[in-house]
XYZ file of C-alpha atoms in Angstrom:
565
model
C -0.391 -0.191 0.299
C 3.247 2.250 0.958
C 4.392 1.112 -2.241
C 1.617 2.400 -4.421
C 1.150 5.624 -2.497
C 4.927 6.322 -2.941
C 4.387 6.031 -6.906
C 1.544 8.111 -6.839
C 3.452 10.740 -6.095
C 3.636 14.236 -8.236
C 7.301 13.783 -7.296
C 8.551 10.260 -7.748
C 6.745 10.073 -11.341
C 7.887 13.824 -12.223
C 11.923 12.708 -11.476
C 11.358 8.994 -12.901
C 9.905 11.145 -15.809
C 12.591 13.398 -15.878
C 15.907 10.703 -15.967
C 13.763 8.317 -18.421
C 13.352 11.095 -20.889
C 16.960 12.542 -20.377
C 18.097 9.066 -21.499
C 17.024 8.451 -24.968
C 17.172 12.850 -25.630
C 21.078 13.169 -24.540
C 21.200 9.957 -27.430
C 18.817 11.718 -29.824
C 20.691 14.752 -29.561
C 23.994 13.276 -30.478
C 23.111 11.384 -33.200
C 21.148 14.106 -34.550
C 24.581 16.497 -34.173
C 26.129 13.167 -36.064
C 23.728 12.933 -38.582
C 23.344 16.642 -39.220
C 26.986 17.253 -40.235
C 26.669 14.473 -42.346
C 23.644 15.293 -44.673
C 25.123 18.596 -44.637
C 28.530 17.302 -46.543
C 26.063 15.620 -49.199
C 24.374 17.911 -49.738
C 26.745 20.644 -49.673
C 28.885 18.297 -52.331
C 25.447 17.388 -54.104
C 24.953 21.462 -54.978
C 28.717 21.669 -55.683
C 29.037 19.305 -57.445
C 25.930 19.458 -59.673
C 27.431 23.451 -60.663
C 31.033 22.144 -61.600
C 29.516 19.296 -63.796
C 27.206 22.053 -64.853
C 29.982 24.798 -65.855
C 32.422 22.275 -66.789
C 30.125 21.340 -69.594
C 29.521 24.667 -71.259
C 33.165 25.292 -70.821
C 34.007 21.958 -73.068
C 30.994 22.106 -75.549
C 33.189 26.357 -76.105
C 36.215 24.963 -76.098
C 34.895 21.908 -77.966
C 33.637 24.884 -80.668
C 36.966 25.780 -81.710
C 39.073 22.534 -81.892
C 36.039 21.799 -84.716
C 36.803 24.676 -86.260
C 40.243 24.563 -86.399
C 39.499 21.269 -87.597
C 37.994 22.694 -89.858
C 40.029 25.072 -91.318
C 42.914 22.110 -91.325
C 40.695 19.895 -93.918
C 41.188 22.881 -96.328
C 44.224 21.200 -98.439
C 44.352 23.460 -101.189
C 44.545 26.739 -98.469
C 47.533 24.812 -96.318
C 49.161 24.594 -100.273
C 48.945 27.813 -100.582
C 49.390 29.208 -97.506
C 52.969 27.636 -97.120
C 53.713 28.221 -100.462
C 57.251 29.642 -101.286
C 55.174 32.319 -103.753
C 54.658 35.651 -102.567
C 51.551 36.356 -104.070
C 49.880 33.329 -103.295
C 50.713 33.222 -99.923
C 49.591 37.096 -99.449
C 46.651 36.044 -101.310
C 45.544 33.605 -98.789
C 46.781 34.780 -95.775
C 44.434 38.191 -96.035
C 41.334 35.013 -96.748
C 42.699 33.163 -93.331
C 43.194 37.124 -91.429
C 39.318 37.843 -92.435
C 37.443 34.907 -91.779
C 39.651 34.541 -88.481
C 38.852 38.104 -86.555
C 35.656 37.572 -88.074
C 35.075 34.427 -86.359
C 36.922 35.148 -83.217
C 34.422 37.018 -81.623
C 31.982 33.440 -82.011
C 34.337 31.782 -79.163
C 33.799 32.142 -75.644
C 36.995 32.112 -73.286
C 39.345 32.525 -76.442
C 42.510 35.055 -75.911
C 43.589 34.357 -79.180
C 44.108 32.332 -82.232
C 47.121 32.495 -84.624
C 47.915 30.258 -87.992
C 51.366 29.124 -88.310
C 53.662 27.644 -91.637
C 57.129 26.690 -90.641
C 57.657 25.909 -94.342
C 57.708 29.504 -95.375
C 57.826 31.085 -92.248
C 54.219 32.601 -92.605
C 52.042 33.854 -89.337
C 48.275 35.189 -89.382
C 46.764 36.111 -85.541
C 44.480 37.762 -83.596
C 43.139 37.721 -80.225
C 39.908 39.139 -78.242
C 38.828 41.128 -75.779
C 40.306 38.613 -72.749
C 43.933 38.190 -74.226
C 46.989 38.597 -71.987
C 49.103 42.136 -72.249
C 50.886 42.323 -75.821
C 54.146 41.093 -74.497
C 52.486 37.344 -73.344
C 50.861 37.110 -76.248
C 54.499 37.762 -78.213
C 55.289 34.814 -75.779
C 52.673 32.099 -76.853
C 53.037 32.580 -80.534
C 57.124 32.671 -80.108
C 56.459 29.952 -78.351
C 53.942 28.015 -80.778
C 56.447 28.076 -83.420
C 59.395 27.179 -81.634
C 57.954 23.888 -80.596
C 55.862 23.331 -83.953
C 56.815 19.112 -82.562
C 55.518 19.208 -79.577
C 52.099 20.549 -80.719
C 49.392 17.976 -80.531
C 49.128 18.315 -84.762
C 46.496 16.028 -85.998
C 44.706 15.972 -81.713
C 41.644 18.136 -80.814
C 41.786 17.806 -77.236
C 43.507 21.217 -75.224
C 47.025 20.344 -74.049
C 48.470 22.685 -71.382
C 52.185 24.474 -71.427
C 54.275 26.112 -69.375
C 55.297 29.493 -71.293
C 56.992 32.381 -69.374
C 55.761 31.153 -65.788
C 52.568 31.144 -66.544
C 50.078 28.113 -67.488
C 48.558 27.923 -70.649
C 45.984 26.361 -72.396
C 46.241 25.397 -76.230
C 44.799 23.663 -78.886
C 46.966 23.201 -82.167
C 45.794 21.056 -85.120
C 47.606 20.549 -88.302
C 50.478 18.711 -90.079
C 54.808 19.417 -90.965
C 53.298 22.172 -93.963
C 50.771 25.108 -92.122
C 49.381 24.320 -88.015
C 46.676 26.401 -86.253
C 45.784 26.653 -83.086
C 43.684 28.429 -80.072
C 44.981 29.294 -76.573
C 43.480 31.228 -73.693
C 44.430 30.924 -69.772
C 43.012 29.441 -66.765
C 43.026 32.931 -65.385
C 40.232 33.411 -68.679
C 38.567 30.178 -68.161
C 38.078 31.304 -63.642
C 35.811 35.076 -64.424
C 33.057 33.077 -65.295
C 33.095 31.807 -61.191
C 32.831 34.615 -59.893
C 29.622 34.724 -60.891
C 28.456 31.398 -59.141
C 26.315 30.296 -55.975
C 28.567 27.850 -54.170
C 29.068 27.395 -50.802
C 30.145 30.120 -48.456
C 34.046 29.974 -46.909
C 34.540 27.963 -51.094
C 36.997 28.166 -53.175
C 37.585 27.326 -56.787
C 40.845 26.749 -59.098
C 41.640 24.888 -62.030
C 44.360 21.841 -61.651
C 45.938 19.452 -63.808
C 44.771 15.529 -64.273
C 47.949 14.708 -61.307
C 46.249 17.942 -58.840
C 48.837 20.761 -59.691
C 47.327 24.003 -59.209
C 47.063 26.236 -62.938
C 45.105 29.333 -61.116
C 46.382 31.516 -58.444
C 44.460 30.723 -55.239
C 42.771 33.499 -52.614
C 44.549 31.732 -49.495
C 48.575 30.388 -48.597
C 46.646 27.893 -47.268
C 44.889 26.177 -50.308
C 48.435 25.995 -51.544
C 48.816 22.972 -49.109
C 45.652 20.745 -49.687
C 45.265 17.183 -51.923
C 43.831 18.362 -55.315
C 44.949 14.653 -56.485
C 41.947 12.993 -54.856
C 39.075 10.452 -55.912
C 36.651 12.880 -57.416
C 33.498 9.889 -58.351
C 32.683 11.758 -54.718
C 34.280 14.364 -52.560
C 36.877 13.537 -49.686
C 38.493 15.234 -46.839
C 42.065 17.410 -46.510
C 43.894 19.956 -45.155
C 45.005 20.130 -41.664
C 42.450 18.153 -39.479
C 40.783 17.338 -42.690
C 39.465 20.596 -42.639
C 38.285 20.772 -46.981
C 35.738 18.927 -48.701
C 36.585 18.700 -51.709
C 34.639 18.204 -54.797
C 36.062 18.254 -58.698
C 35.281 17.177 -62.236
C 37.263 16.040 -64.872
C 37.386 18.142 -68.000
C 36.340 16.162 -71.715
C 38.252 18.343 -73.526
C 41.645 19.521 -72.094
C 44.028 17.776 -69.238
C 42.718 19.672 -66.811
C 39.588 19.337 -64.106
C 37.554 21.632 -61.520
C 38.438 21.948 -58.059
C 36.316 23.363 -55.109
C 37.504 23.131 -51.602
C 34.880 24.326 -48.677
C 35.828 25.150 -45.102
C 33.575 22.360 -43.720
C 35.657 23.794 -40.380
C 34.635 27.429 -40.191
C 30.781 26.621 -42.241
C 30.026 23.653 -39.251
C 32.210 24.460 -36.970
C 28.700 25.296 -34.689
C 27.922 21.553 -34.882
C 31.318 20.264 -32.976
C 30.413 22.937 -30.457
C 26.778 22.723 -30.157
C 28.367 18.535 -29.395
C 30.551 19.680 -26.076
C 28.976 21.656 -24.805
C 26.001 19.070 -25.164
C 27.782 17.100 -22.540
C 29.196 19.240 -20.857
C 25.668 20.601 -19.848
C 24.920 16.917 -19.152
C 27.385 17.122 -16.685
C 26.452 19.834 -15.269
C 23.518 19.095 -14.884
C 23.892 15.355 -13.645
C 26.147 16.544 -10.263
C 25.664 20.658 -10.348
C 22.000 21.826 -11.741
C 19.707 17.719 -10.673
C 20.116 18.470 -6.747
C 19.352 22.363 -6.650
C 16.129 20.670 -9.166
C 15.333 18.439 -6.188
C 14.964 21.090 -3.725
C 13.969 23.974 -6.312
C 10.599 21.773 -7.104
C 10.051 21.007 -3.694
C 10.533 24.436 -2.773
C 8.474 26.052 -5.704
C 6.300 23.173 -7.177
C 5.066 20.258 -5.002
C 3.999 21.523 -2.250
C 2.128 24.117 -3.071
C 0.069 22.181 -5.467
C -2.585 21.634 -3.336
C -2.904 24.851 -2.984
C -2.923 25.746 -6.600
C -6.035 23.244 -7.245
C -8.104 24.945 -4.393
C -6.953 28.162 -6.360
C -7.594 26.611 -9.847
C -11.688 26.199 -8.057
C -11.616 29.783 -7.262
C -10.563 31.403 -10.213
C -13.425 28.944 -12.286
C -15.667 30.978 -10.431
C -14.321 34.390 -11.349
C -12.172 35.131 -8.985
C -8.831 35.617 -10.475
C -7.596 37.982 -7.302
C -6.337 35.470 -5.565
C -2.894 33.745 -4.367
C -1.608 30.351 -3.701
C 0.494 30.687 -0.712
C 3.848 29.205 -0.445
C 3.458 26.407 1.990
C 4.243 22.441 2.398
C 1.515 20.836 -0.353
C 0.457 17.661 -1.637
C -0.789 16.651 -4.632
C -3.863 16.287 -7.173
C -2.884 16.841 -10.060
C -5.713 15.296 -12.155
C -8.013 17.969 -11.394
C -5.402 20.526 -11.682
C -4.696 19.532 -15.241
C -8.340 20.082 -15.781
C -8.333 23.009 -14.755
C -5.615 24.371 -15.971
C -6.012 23.085 -20.001
C -9.374 24.877 -19.520
C -8.067 27.624 -18.530
C -4.992 28.191 -21.029
C -7.959 27.137 -24.002
C -9.512 29.873 -22.914
C -6.972 32.722 -23.552
C -5.409 30.872 -26.875
C -9.321 31.169 -27.616
C -9.112 34.577 -27.111
C -5.813 35.254 -28.432
C -6.597 33.415 -31.173
C -9.724 36.447 -32.025
C -7.320 38.934 -31.524
C -4.322 38.420 -33.421
C -6.028 37.150 -36.302
C -7.864 41.091 -36.841
C -4.584 42.507 -36.351
C -2.263 39.814 -38.585
C -5.142 39.936 -41.773
C -4.234 43.982 -41.664
C -0.635 43.163 -41.114
C -0.620 41.482 -44.020
C -1.027 43.547 -46.976
C 1.918 45.708 -45.793
C 3.948 42.785 -44.866
C 3.372 41.702 -48.821
C 4.616 45.271 -49.742
C 7.823 45.647 -48.078
C 8.843 42.539 -49.328
C 8.502 43.839 -52.312
C 11.064 46.002 -51.804
C 13.539 43.888 -50.613
C 15.596 42.394 -53.601
C 19.213 41.016 -51.435
C 19.584 39.019 -54.263
C 19.822 41.924 -57.261
C 21.988 44.909 -54.191
C 24.382 41.681 -53.806
C 24.208 41.469 -57.985
C 25.122 45.101 -58.593
C 28.146 44.912 -55.266
C 29.719 41.767 -56.689
C 29.488 43.673 -60.064
C 31.264 47.037 -58.630
C 33.922 44.764 -56.948
C 34.873 42.905 -60.147
C 34.862 46.358 -61.922
C 37.537 47.315 -59.656
C 39.801 44.522 -59.743
C 39.507 45.748 -63.390
C 40.285 49.341 -62.809
C 37.223 50.889 -64.409
C 36.394 54.031 -62.648
C 34.225 55.434 -65.276
C 31.711 52.814 -64.906
C 32.115 51.740 -61.459
C 30.848 55.217 -61.117
C 28.398 55.617 -63.217
C 27.361 51.946 -61.689
C 26.859 53.514 -58.645
C 24.937 56.687 -59.907
C 22.294 54.505 -61.308
C 22.220 52.377 -57.789
C 22.305 55.175 -55.413
C 19.093 56.634 -57.352
C 17.772 52.996 -57.638
C 17.983 52.759 -53.691
C 17.020 56.335 -53.092
C 13.543 55.760 -54.938
C 12.742 52.618 -52.979
C 13.149 53.800 -49.092
C 11.059 57.078 -50.743
C 7.969 55.378 -52.246
C 6.125 54.939 -48.771
C 3.359 57.021 -48.900
C 1.106 54.124 -51.158
C 0.805 55.660 -54.436
C 3.235 57.362 -56.837
C 3.708 58.769 -60.752
C 4.408 56.839 -63.931
C 6.608 59.629 -65.228
C 8.675 58.918 -62.093
C 8.494 54.981 -61.978
C 9.696 55.238 -65.366
C 13.059 57.330 -64.600
C 13.296 55.158 -62.055
C 13.000 51.670 -64.135
C 15.760 53.767 -66.108
C 17.477 53.806 -63.339
C 17.412 50.377 -62.816
C 17.787 49.307 -66.784
C 21.348 51.349 -66.680
C 22.340 48.631 -63.624
C 21.024 45.603 -65.494
C 22.562 47.218 -69.522
C 25.842 47.844 -67.459
C 25.962 44.323 -65.876
C 24.283 42.049 -69.732
C 25.832 44.925 -72.531
C 24.705 43.785 -75.467
C 22.804 40.898 -74.538
C 20.195 42.867 -73.414
C 17.700 45.036 -75.152
C 15.397 46.657 -74.157
C 11.905 48.772 -75.996
C 9.732 50.738 -74.508
C 5.983 53.200 -75.849
C 4.781 55.377 -73.471
C 2.039 57.508 -74.164
C 2.686 61.476 -72.617
C -0.494 61.559 -71.339
C -0.108 59.046 -68.432
C 3.131 60.083 -66.814
C 1.029 62.280 -64.184
C -1.038 59.558 -63.625
C -0.320 58.012 -59.645
C -0.124 54.215 -60.057
C 0.844 51.873 -56.833
C 4.897 52.368 -56.588
C 7.424 50.064 -58.386
C 4.207 48.481 -60.077
C 6.128 48.560 -63.868
C 9.441 47.655 -62.325
C 7.918 44.743 -61.113
C 6.666 43.738 -64.598
C 9.704 44.205 -66.178
C 12.313 42.377 -63.193
C 9.414 40.008 -63.917
C 10.200 39.081 -67.776
C 14.371 39.349 -67.013
C 13.702 36.659 -64.713
C 11.649 34.655 -67.330
C 13.405 35.798 -70.285
C 17.170 37.032 -69.879
C 19.583 33.866 -71.884
C 23.015 35.493 -70.823
C 24.470 33.841 -74.558
C 21.275 35.071 -76.153
C 19.175 38.375 -76.518
C 16.548 39.229 -74.523
C 14.205 41.963 -75.680
C 11.356 43.076 -73.051
C 9.051 45.864 -74.638
C 7.179 48.456 -72.603
C 4.114 49.786 -73.349
C 1.928 52.456 -70.920
C -0.966 53.889 -73.440
C -4.344 55.920 -72.807
C -6.919 53.820 -73.995
C -10.326 56.526 -73.446
C -10.065 56.685 -69.647
C -8.149 53.847 -68.941
C -4.570 53.002 -68.614
C -3.333 49.920 -69.988
C 0.395 49.017 -68.899
C 2.052 45.914 -71.149
C 5.077 43.742 -70.523
C 6.252 41.152 -73.084
C 9.671 39.390 -73.579
C 11.485 37.674 -76.666
C 11.611 34.020 -73.988
C 10.514 30.701 -72.814
C 7.298 32.034 -70.966
C 4.558 31.454 -67.718
C 5.180 27.967 -66.719
C 1.661 26.003 -67.188
C 0.935 25.813 -63.684
C 1.406 29.493 -62.835
C -0.511 30.555 -65.749
C -3.440 28.271 -64.300
C -2.888 29.728 -60.280
C -3.477 32.751 -62.023
C -6.581 32.146 -64.319
C -7.838 30.549 -61.123
C -7.569 32.731 -58.221
C -5.243 30.855 -56.458
C -2.067 32.278 -54.627
C 1.083 30.671 -56.067
C 3.744 29.088 -53.790
C 7.768 30.162 -54.052
C 9.213 33.355 -55.898
C 6.007 34.115 -58.248
C 4.645 35.513 -54.753
C 5.642 39.162 -56.260
C 2.692 39.196 -59.239
C 0.398 38.195 -56.225
C 1.774 40.993 -54.386
C 0.495 43.161 -57.868
C -2.852 42.098 -57.948
C -3.683 42.462 -54.017
C -2.321 46.080 -54.124
C -4.152 47.048 -57.600
C -6.935 45.757 -56.132
C -6.218 47.061 -52.727
C -5.970 50.872 -54.013
C -8.430 50.252 -57.618
C -10.934 47.935 -56.211
C -13.001 46.722 -59.143
C -11.553 48.628 -61.903
C -8.862 47.248 -62.529
C -7.508 43.636 -64.294
C -4.185 41.886 -64.559
C -3.723 39.402 -67.126
C -0.536 36.833 -67.724
C -0.737 34.438 -71.109
C 2.039 33.167 -73.804
C 2.948 35.298 -77.085
C 4.186 33.352 -80.119
C 6.040 31.904 -81.221
C 8.350 32.525 -77.803
C 7.716 35.052 -74.635
C 5.395 36.238 -71.538
C 3.030 38.726 -72.062
C 1.808 40.234 -68.250
C -1.252 43.169 -69.039
C -2.462 45.615 -66.069
C -6.012 47.967 -67.115
C -6.815 50.613 -65.073
C -10.388 51.322 -65.154
C -11.881 54.925 -65.547
C -9.997 58.249 -64.867
C -6.800 57.444 -62.777
C -5.818 60.804 -60.953
């Protein structure tokens, strides 16, 4: 009987449950910590591997295009014979033809620094360079090296080979025969430029190496020189002091090099190791220091007053909210306490939900509007571009970019009144588009047609900009010709805003969401917020439609019906 009473005690049950629960929780804690580290490392590897594979395929594709062009040039036996002819007039005529083709075609290939046609028989050579090209003395050294090492070049082999020329690693593809050699070259520094915009894991470093792990590009930190770049690329591996770096790499199919990425996993996963150590320390501190104190505290603060709390709860149920519990030794009756406590919590919860729902409903529109103004990727890309220009020493372009970016940001932070004019919005878009032109150059074209009658009409801030940015999202192609067309017109008393592009168009699921009035998920919330802001500002006087156009592209139309102030 006494044992039965003992086990029915709240104190015994709570302490027993606490200690029994702590053991599996501790085990689960360490297992989750270890498993989380493994999952994060696997995720980092898979993400970096996907990016490396994608960019290596693009790089190999460009290199193979160049080697294919060289193979095609070397297949004309008659031109080669004339190029190597002892007759100066014949050599001159065919050299003119070669030179014209070379200057025209070299601009078609990315990452190239220069091309050269050379005949050892007649000592005749022609060449052309791109904007990527190194300084003039280095160009001359590269060409002199090729002409003096004709026998070493891979004649008839379209594979790219690495040569060390005056301390620099140069990637050369040379095709030809004993009469003429057709070659192109680039440097690993040029191939590394696109990696600056890759979205790899933080604390990661990319470089090119030989197939046996010799680094061929400058490294960001001295300690990276000590890493092993010759590991098995079928999966990730660890290297460095205390296996600090997680390594990922891919082989090139076009040349004798590999692309490697090193992630400082200790710096990235450091909090997990600290948590593991902190967990062990916390367990022993709790067991030998806090547990005795906690038991005494529970006796004084909870177990003894529990009986008084039951009596107090009865008074609270009758509406007496001024009841106070005396801090005296007491016993149990937990069942009634739990039921009464749950009842009170449920009542408080219901009141809070009713109060919070009204408040949250009022805040939703404001929160969505503020979210529209936060474009971290745009600002980060602009800062990265400024950084790249600074490294290149292009002060004029930096000045132009920063001026447009500051005006862009000034407009963002100044549009808090809830409305703006189309004239102000178009000025703002001008700054945005100037930044886009600086970033993407000739691959981006923008056309606008604005009716002067609508310039002073008022619209929600950032309305037109969001439409233009949305077209950039779906249409921009760095290797293609991106076109965005904006037309703002007045039809009777309606203001009509139309944005079209030549991209791949809206995905089918987005079209279905907008047609069915369903709020989309993910990155498409911007268009939905535009619709909600228009409805909030103009009620039932607007229409908002998205569609795809033939042969390709997306079309977004907003019509504000009736007179707009």
